[in-house]
Amino acid sequence: MGATASKLPKDQLSEYQELTFLTKQEILLAHKRFNELLEREDRQQIGGSRVPMNKILTLPELKSNPFRRRICQVFSTSDLRDGSLSFEDFLDLLSAFSDSATLEIKSHYAFRIFDFDDDGTLDTGDLEKLVNCLTGEMDNTRLTSEEMKQLINNILEESDIDKDGTVNLSEFQHVISRSPDFVSSFKIVL
Amino acid sequence: MELREFRDSLASGFNDHYSPQPSLRHRGGPDLQENENTVQFDWSSHPEESDDGDSHQPQNLRELPLHMTLKRAIWQVQQMKVPVVTRWGSWRIHQSKAFRRFREDAKDVLAKLALWRKTIHKIGGHFGGGVQSYFLFLRFLVILNLLSFLLMASFVIIPSIVFNTVSFSGSSSIDSLPSVNMTGKEECLRYDPNPEALTVFYTYFLDLLSGTGFMEYSYMFYGFYNNTLVISSGFSYNIPLAYLLTAAFYFLFCLACIIVRMGSVTRIMVATGGGAVGGYSMLIFTGWDYGLQGERATQLKQNNLLYQLQVDLEEERIKQKAASLTLTQTVGLYSFRIFLHLVVLAMIVGAFFGIAAATQFSQSQQQGGIVGLLLEYLPSIVMTTSNFVVPFMCDQVARFEKYSPSVTIILALLRAVILRLVSLAVLLYSLWKQITCDGDVNTGKCTPCSYNSEQYQCWETRVGQEMYKLTLFDFLITIAMLVLVEFPRRFVVDNCSCKLVQWVGRQEFLVPSNILALVYGQTVVWAGALFCPLLPIINTIKFIIIFYCKKGTLFQNCRPALRTFRSTSSNFFFFLVLLIGLMLASVVLIYSVAIIHPSYDCGPFRFSETMWLVVPNTFHSLSNTTQEFLFYAGSQAFSIPLFIFSCVFLCYIAALATVYGKTVALLKNQHKMEGRDKQFLVKQIKEIAALSKEEQEPQQPPRSQAQWNGAPHWGGQHNPAFDPDTGMMTQPRAFFPDEFENPGLHYREE
């Protein structure tokens, strides 16, 4: 029957509940939404199939997020590094962005999302791309290059404690830990 | 087998065991060249050692930022020694989560119910926080006026209507306690507000504009209300008392609302410190809201962030420039500023004299027709003109003063508020002079009636009319400005491309002057509310229309501000200015209630010496116990201890505030010290690592770089930690990074 999607076996469901921050309803909803993104023939085999990045980006929750591509790339475990997500990657994504995820998890993944060149630190290039994502990609919504330089200097002065010119994970988490709304704003709920 | 090997090698290696405390600083941190931010799980840690309670164990796994396959592997290992999570523990977690969700949902719903929420959000996105604060202020005033009108209506207007139309058995329409000797006061009883029988149509229009004629003797003004005292079976209602107490309560209610609003604004100001340390990195790292959906919301948020960044960066630039001036330059700047302040002061004082003269002239003339109308509106015209001209000139002056944007805004606001409110005070003062014959009630025209009965048969209605005219005129001028100046300006700028026009450019929405207009309008309403009970509802309608007009002109005619300002500190000043207006109006209220003799021929207080005397008179009709209780409450035996207690309480609060301030300063200092400590320790680590690297250099096997180039940096499916043949596994790696790309390990003393 083509219409009914595969159901999640109960033991897998409880396993996912153990390993992620999602509740049972959230996992089932994620299962349903992921199924809709899969091609029809892959729907029975939800465990093994991957959804390509451009399909993931059609989700309304991710569609206009300026960090959508980075999010897919960070959570993807694909060997081809093309940002495609399996169901378990998808659950990892939702778990990190869920209501009950801890500050550590969120700050860890936030750092990875902001690290555009994947080198483990936020250097000037990463910060510049980050600021441009935040303000918009159009020409009239960017900061001027002097403003950008001033801004990045200020950021590094405030958060780069060991003065190596980059922000590493610990320094990043140090800044995050002082923010009271980070946990509530780093949230994506289906 | 592989797993055990791995576990042993891991356990020997490093000291960052997995700990549930909120410091990820240990977790196999970024000091490792390849496994830079992979989290290593310490297999040797025992779940029973954790001291966080029974909910701890399940949380452990989820908190690992690893992929599902890895987590599953760890979980399978842990399964062997998983403790029992009690049902009580899990129920508690479930309840706390549900409660938290419920609270967030409730907050969401309340926010959704707010008036004009979407519009204001859109305005904030397009034009920044400064302009948005104007509309938020306007919304606050609309709601305040609406609630005040409901207060007035339910206690004064509706009972009056009811008692006028329905006659109660046993009611008396004349107060049974006339406290004024009525003989010899015939001149005072000549109030005749009824219009002539046949009137031309256009007089209706004139009457509508000036509050005379058919409008004068209506529920609109004080003069219409009677001093009805209704006593029927078990129900009594004293209109004069209700009138007075409602007016007093109205003022207290507005005061309470403003103070509550100011309190929340102040709290935000103190908490954020107006641009605190860590501001930029905090904004950039935590500023995005991942729950936003849709293109429009995203764009709005992006605009918001852009504006905020630009404002902060500009303020910093200005501060830097100001700090970099030499001594002579600073002295020159300050003396120039003092000179400009004096210029502004002179302009304001000049405006005052103009208004005083105009009011006197207008009050002494009584003509009919259009000329009469113009004369009646003369004070309003002069005031409005000065309110346009003087702030405009102050703005030009402010350009030379070179303050930062926030300070410029606050200064412009203070100057304009002095101008506006004191010009209103001058108008009221001139009125008072005329009504009470310069304060001396026993001379000249004021002799028989203790007020100037020749000019003012019913002076309260006249004052109410003046306030009504001011409100109306303000409204007409606002609309006229929109129609005659702003729309044509945009039309001209868009279609004419000559240089001068393009230099002038489109209108910019000036927040301070608009806020001042609102505060002025509200102060007029407060001053007139005692004499014109319907004024709050007129004001509500006026403000609602102004909201939509300003919104329209904002989106059609204005360009986004080139200079924005920090809205939190300015918000505080808006409410402060509003409070000043309330104080001014309360002076009017107290003076009219307590000192000036009410009119003999109109109004609910027509047979009292002063308006206030109604209260003591009613007081005597209360039961004995109530009287004694109130006497006691007012006597010295009670009030002096109360006063002393309030002083002590105040001192306590002041001391508490000082202590908090000192604690905040101390913590800030500590914070700075911590940063310096970290830098020092990092330097130490670098030195030690350099030393040990020199020692280890001859013993290290050559490492092929090729191994690392292709492998992904992040864990992924290929976690180098699982490779049993990696050379790195056998060496302690926590403290001694081979290359100093990321010497950012933070050694934390446990």
PDB file of C-alpha atoms in Angstrom, chain A residues 70-160:
ATOM      1  CA  ARG A  70      25.591  24.827   7.522  1.00  0.00           C
ATOM      2  CA  ILE A  71      23.060  23.041   9.727  1.00  0.00           C
ATOM      3  CA  CYS A  72      22.629  20.283   7.137  1.00  0.00           C
ATOM      4  CA  GLN A  73      26.349  19.940   6.662  1.00  0.00           C
ATOM      5  CA  VAL A  74      27.079  19.762  10.382  1.00  0.00           C
ATOM      6  CA  PHE A  75      24.547  17.063  11.117  1.00  0.00           C
ATOM      7  CA  SER A  76      25.180  15.042   8.009  1.00  0.00           C
ATOM      8  CA  THR A  77      27.111  11.809   8.393  1.00  0.00           C
ATOM      9  CA  SER A  78      27.299  11.178   4.693  1.00  0.00           C
ATOM     10  CA  ASP A  79      30.633  10.148   3.277  1.00  0.00           C
ATOM     11  CA  LEU A  80      30.142  12.397   0.295  1.00  0.00           C
ATOM     12  CA  ARG A  81      29.869  15.438   2.555  1.00  0.00           C
ATOM     13  CA  ASP A  82      26.926  16.654   0.515  1.00  0.00           C
ATOM     14  CA  GLY A  83      24.744  17.581   3.432  1.00  0.00           C
ATOM     15  CA  SER A  84      22.277  14.776   2.957  1.00  0.00           C
ATOM     16  CA  LEU A  85      20.630  13.541   6.127  1.00  0.00           C
ATOM     17  CA  SER A  86      19.532  10.086   7.175  1.00  0.00           C
ATOM     18  CA  PHE A  87      16.701   9.679   9.620  1.00  0.00           C
ATOM     19  CA  GLU A  88      19.071   9.375  12.523  1.00  0.00           C
ATOM     20  CA  ASP A  89      20.925  12.522  11.454  1.00  0.00           C
ATOM     21  CA  PHE A  90      17.580  14.229  11.321  1.00  0.00           C
ATOM     22  CA  LEU A  91      16.810  13.096  14.851  1.00  0.00           C
ATOM     23  CA  ASP A  92      20.196  14.340  15.984  1.00  0.00           C
ATOM     24  CA  LEU A  93      19.394  17.689  14.458  1.00  0.00           C
ATOM     25  CA  LEU A  94      16.029  17.941  16.160  1.00  0.00           C
ATOM     26  CA  SER A  95      17.495  16.785  19.432  1.00  0.00           C
ATOM     27  CA  ALA A  96      20.149  19.467  19.456  1.00  0.00           C
ATOM     28  CA  PHE A  97      17.531  22.095  18.634  1.00  0.00           C
ATOM     29  CA  SER A  98      14.896  20.758  20.976  1.00  0.00           C
ATOM     30  CA  ASP A  99      13.343  22.276  24.037  1.00  0.00           C
ATOM     31  CA  SER A 100      15.178  20.199  26.571  1.00  0.00           C
ATOM     32  CA  ALA A 101      18.646  20.052  25.105  1.00  0.00           C
ATOM     33  CA  THR A 102      21.302  21.354  27.420  1.00  0.00           C
ATOM     34  CA  LEU A 103      23.357  24.485  27.005  1.00  0.00           C
ATOM     35  CA  GLU A 104      26.478  22.433  26.330  1.00  0.00           C
ATOM     36  CA  ILE A 105      24.988  20.567  23.421  1.00  0.00           C
ATOM     37  CA  LYS A 106      23.537  23.690  21.908  1.00  0.00           C
ATOM     38  CA  SER A 107      26.686  25.731  22.256  1.00  0.00           C
ATOM     39  CA  HIS A 108      28.738  22.874  20.840  1.00  0.00           C
ATOM     40  CA  TYR A 109      26.589  22.614  17.752  1.00  0.00           C
ATOM     41  CA  ALA A 110      26.280  26.376  17.420  1.00  0.00           C
ATOM     42  CA  PHE A 111      30.044  26.568  17.302  1.00  0.00           C
ATOM     43  CA  ARG A 112      30.187  23.951  14.603  1.00  0.00           C
ATOM     44  CA  ILE A 113      27.534  25.684  12.572  1.00  0.00           C
ATOM     45  CA  PHE A 114      29.372  28.980  12.733  1.00  0.00           C
ATOM     46  CA  ASP A 115      32.667  27.377  11.751  1.00  0.00           C
ATOM     47  CA  PHE A 116      32.212  27.801   8.031  1.00  0.00           C
ATOM     48  CA  ASP A 117      35.557  26.371   7.038  1.00  0.00           C
ATOM     49  CA  ASP A 118      35.445  23.469   9.493  1.00  0.00           C
ATOM     50  CA  ASP A 119      38.850  24.110  10.943  1.00  0.00           C
ATOM     51  CA  GLY A 120      37.801  24.014  14.577  1.00  0.00           C
ATOM     52  CA  THR A 121      38.065  27.710  15.284  1.00  0.00           C
ATOM     53  CA  LEU A 122      36.225  30.864  14.344  1.00  0.00           C
ATOM     54  CA  ASP A 123      38.692  33.030  12.526  1.00  0.00           C
ATOM     55  CA  THR A 124      38.142  36.349  10.750  1.00  0.00           C
ATOM     56  CA  GLY A 125      36.732  34.723   7.630  1.00  0.00           C
ATOM     57  CA  ASP A 126      34.249  32.688   9.628  1.00  0.00           C
ATOM     58  CA  LEU A 127      33.180  35.721  11.651  1.00  0.00           C
ATOM     59  CA  GLU A 128      32.709  37.781   8.540  1.00  0.00           C
ATOM     60  CA  LYS A 129      30.534  35.130   6.916  1.00  0.00           C
ATOM     61  CA  LEU A 130      28.619  34.800  10.167  1.00  0.00           C
ATOM     62  CA  VAL A 131      27.878  38.514  10.363  1.00  0.00           C
ATOM     63  CA  ASN A 132      26.797  38.569   6.731  1.00  0.00           C
ATOM     64  CA  CYS A 133      24.418  35.705   7.358  1.00  0.00           C
ATOM     65  CA  LEU A 134      22.967  37.565  10.318  1.00  0.00           C
ATOM     66  CA  THR A 135      22.391  40.836   8.532  1.00  0.00           C
ATOM     67  CA  GLY A 136      21.315  39.539   5.163  1.00  0.00           C
ATOM     68  CA  GLU A 137      23.042  38.713   1.928  1.00  0.00           C
ATOM     69  CA  MET A 138      21.852  41.652  -0.116  1.00  0.00           C
ATOM     70  CA  ASP A 139      24.266  44.422  -0.890  1.00  0.00           C
ATOM     71  CA  ASN A 140      22.289  47.053   0.932  1.00  0.00           C
ATOM     72  CA  THR A 141      22.023  44.983   4.061  1.00  0.00           C
ATOM     73  CA  ARG A 142      25.680  44.372   4.595  1.00  0.00           C
ATOM     74  CA  LEU A 143      27.925  46.365   6.856  1.00  0.00           C
ATOM     75  CA  THR A 144      30.574  48.441   5.158  1.00  0.00           C
ATOM     76  CA  SER A 145      34.042  46.997   5.235  1.00  0.00           C
ATOM     77  CA  GLU A 146      35.226  49.477   7.885  1.00  0.00           C
ATOM     78  CA  GLU A 147      32.269  48.647  10.064  1.00  0.00           C
ATOM     79  CA  MET A 148      32.942  44.961   9.561  1.00  0.00           C
ATOM     80  CA  LYS A 149      36.565  45.373  10.522  1.00  0.00           C
ATOM     81  CA  GLN A 150      35.623  47.370  13.594  1.00  0.00           C
ATOM     82  CA  LEU A 151      33.021  44.787  14.563  1.00  0.00           C
ATOM     83  CA  ILE A 152      35.343  41.818  14.168  1.00  0.00           C
ATOM     84  CA  ASN A 153      38.038  43.600  16.139  1.00  0.00           C
ATOM     85  CA  ASN A 154      35.560  44.175  18.922  1.00  0.00           C
ATOM     86  CA  ILE A 155      34.381  40.588  18.899  1.00  0.00           C
ATOM     87  CA  LEU A 156      37.900  39.238  19.064  1.00  0.00           C
ATOM     88  CA  GLU A 157      38.804  41.682  21.801  1.00  0.00           C
ATOM     89  CA  GLU A 158      35.859  40.588  23.870  1.00  0.00           C
ATOM     90  CA  SER A 159      35.991  36.852  23.394  1.00  0.00           C
ATOM     91  CA  ASP A 160      39.484  35.866  22.335  1.00  0.00           C
TER      92      ASP A 160
END
